[in-house]
Structures are given as C-alpha cells and as structure tokens.
JSON list of C-alpha atoms in Angstrom, two decimals:
[
{"chain": "I", "resi": 522, "resn": "MET", "atom": "CA", "xyz": [-47.80, -28.79, 45.78]},
{"chain": "I", "resi": 523, "resn": "LEU", "atom": "CA", "xyz": [-44.64, -27.72, 44.03]},
{"chain": "I", "resi": 524, "resn": "ILE", "atom": "CA", "xyz": [-43.16, -31.16, 44.52]},
{"chain": "I", "resi": 525, "resn": "ARG", "atom": "CA", "xyz": [-46.23, -32.69, 42.85]},
{"chain": "I", "resi": 526, "resn": "GLY", "atom": "CA", "xyz": [-45.38, -30.86, 39.64]},
{"chain": "I", "resi": 527, "resn": "GLN", "atom": "CA", "xyz": [-47.62, -27.81, 39.96]},
{"chain": "I", "resi": 528, "resn": "THR", "atom": "CA", "xyz": [-46.25, -24.48, 38.84]},
{"chain": "I", "resi": 529, "resn": "VAL", "atom": "CA", "xyz": [-45.45, -21.72, 41.30]},
{"chain": "I", "resi": 530, "resn": "GLN", "atom": "CA", "xyz": [-48.51, -19.87, 40.01]},
{"chain": "I", "resi": 531, "resn": "GLN", "atom": "CA", "xyz": [-50.79, -22.87, 40.60]},
{"chain": "I", "resi": 532, "resn": "THR", "atom": "CA", "xyz": [-49.35, -23.40, 44.06]},
{"chain": "I", "resi": 533, "resn": "ALA", "atom": "CA", "xyz": [-49.76, -19.74, 45.01]},
{"chain": "I", "resi": 534, "resn": "HIS", "atom": "CA", "xyz": [-53.36, -19.72, 43.83]},
{"chain": "I", "resi": 535, "resn": "GLY", "atom": "CA", "xyz": [-54.11, -23.05, 45.54]},
{"chain": "I", "resi": 536, "resn": "LEU", "atom": "CA", "xyz": [-52.82, -21.68, 48.83]},
{"chain": "I", "resi": 537, "resn": "GLY", "atom": "CA", "xyz": [-54.96, -18.56, 48.54]},
{"chain": "I", "resi": 538, "resn": "TYR", "atom": "CA", "xyz": [-52.32, -15.98, 47.62]},
{"chain": "I", "resi": 539, "resn": "ASP", "atom": "CA", "xyz": [-53.54, -13.04, 45.56]},
{"chain": "I", "resi": 540, "resn": "SER", "atom": "CA", "xyz": [-50.34, -13.01, 43.53]},
{"chain": "I", "resi": 541, "resn": "THR", "atom": "CA", "xyz": [-47.40, -15.21, 42.71]},
{"chain": "I", "resi": 542, "resn": "THR", "atom": "CA", "xyz": [-45.09, -12.45, 43.93]},
{"chain": "I", "resi": 543, "resn": "ALA", "atom": "CA", "xyz": [-46.68, -12.49, 47.38]},
{"chain": "I", "resi": 544, "resn": "PHE", "atom": "CA", "xyz": [-46.24, -16.26, 47.58]},
{"chain": "I", "resi": 545, "resn": "ILE", "atom": "CA", "xyz": [-42.59, -16.12, 46.51]},
{"chain": "I", "resi": 546, "resn": "THR", "atom": "CA", "xyz": [-41.88, -13.35, 49.03]},
{"chain": "I", "resi": 547, "resn": "MET", "atom": "CA", "xyz": [-43.35, -15.37, 51.90]},
{"chain": "I", "resi": 548, "resn": "PHE", "atom": "CA", "xyz": [-41.63, -18.55, 50.69]},
{"chain": "I", "resi": 549, "resn": "LYS", "atom": "CA", "xyz": [-38.27, -16.77, 50.74]},
{"chain": "I", "resi": 550, "resn": "LYS", "atom": "CA", "xyz": [-38.93, -15.40, 54.22]},
{"chain": "I", "resi": 551, "resn": "GLY", "atom": "CA", "xyz": [-39.81, -18.85, 55.52]},
{"chain": "I", "resi": 552, "resn": "LEU", "atom": "CA", "xyz": [-37.19, -20.97, 53.77]},
{"chain": "I", "resi": 553, "resn": "GLY", "atom": "CA", "xyz": [-34.52, -18.46, 52.81]},
{"chain": "I", "resi": 554, "resn": "GLN", "atom": "CA", "xyz": [-34.65, -19.26, 49.11]},
{"chain": "I", "resi": 555, "resn": "SER", "atom": "CA", "xyz": [-37.01, -19.02, 46.16]},
{"chain": "I", "resi": 556, "resn": "PRO", "atom": "CA", "xyz": [-39.34, -21.89, 45.27]},
{"chain": "I", "resi": 557, "resn": "GLY", "atom": "CA", "xyz": [-37.24, -22.59, 42.16]},
{"chain": "I", "resi": 558, "resn": "ARG", "atom": "CA", "xyz": [-34.01, -22.88, 44.14]},
{"chain": "I", "resi": 559, "resn": "TYR", "atom": "CA", "xyz": [-35.74, -25.01, 46.74]},
{"chain": "I", "resi": 560, "resn": "LEU", "atom": "CA", "xyz": [-36.95, -27.45, 44.09]},
{"chain": "I", "resi": 561, "resn": "ALA", "atom": "CA", "xyz": [-33.51, -27.51, 42.46]},
{"chain": "I", "resi": 562, "resn": "SER", "atom": "CA", "xyz": [-31.94, -28.38, 45.80]},
{"chain": "I", "resi": 563, "resn": "LEU", "atom": "CA", "xyz": [-34.40, -31.25, 46.25]},
{"chain": "I", "resi": 564, "resn": "THR", "atom": "CA", "xyz": [-33.66, -32.55, 42.77]},
{"chain": "I", "resi": 565, "resn": "THR", "atom": "CA", "xyz": [-29.93, -32.46, 43.50]},
{"chain": "I", "resi": 566, "resn": "THR", "atom": "CA", "xyz": [-30.45, -34.19, 46.84]},
{"chain": "I", "resi": 567, "resn": "PHE", "atom": "CA", "xyz": [-32.41, -37.09, 45.37]},
{"chain": "I", "resi": 568, "resn": "ARG", "atom": "CA", "xyz": [-30.20, -37.82, 42.37]}
]
C-alpha cells in the first residue's frame, strides 16, 4: 500500500489499525525501520 503512493495514515487505516502510531510500531518491530525509512531505502535501491 505504501509503495502504491498511499500515506502511512491511509495504509494503517486500510490494514485495520486503530492508530497510525500502532501501525508504525508494528512495522518497526517487523522490519526494523520506520515506514518512511523503508520507502526511502526502496527509492535509493531503484534509482
């Protein structure tokens, strides 16, 4: 969802999270970085 251009808030809501903070916390636990850093790393990878 994030890769498709949705905001973190839209992604969190679309996945059923009650808050953006809860989504970011779980994202960090799963991937070891925030959604913003993750997207930045993808952008750097594909340039």
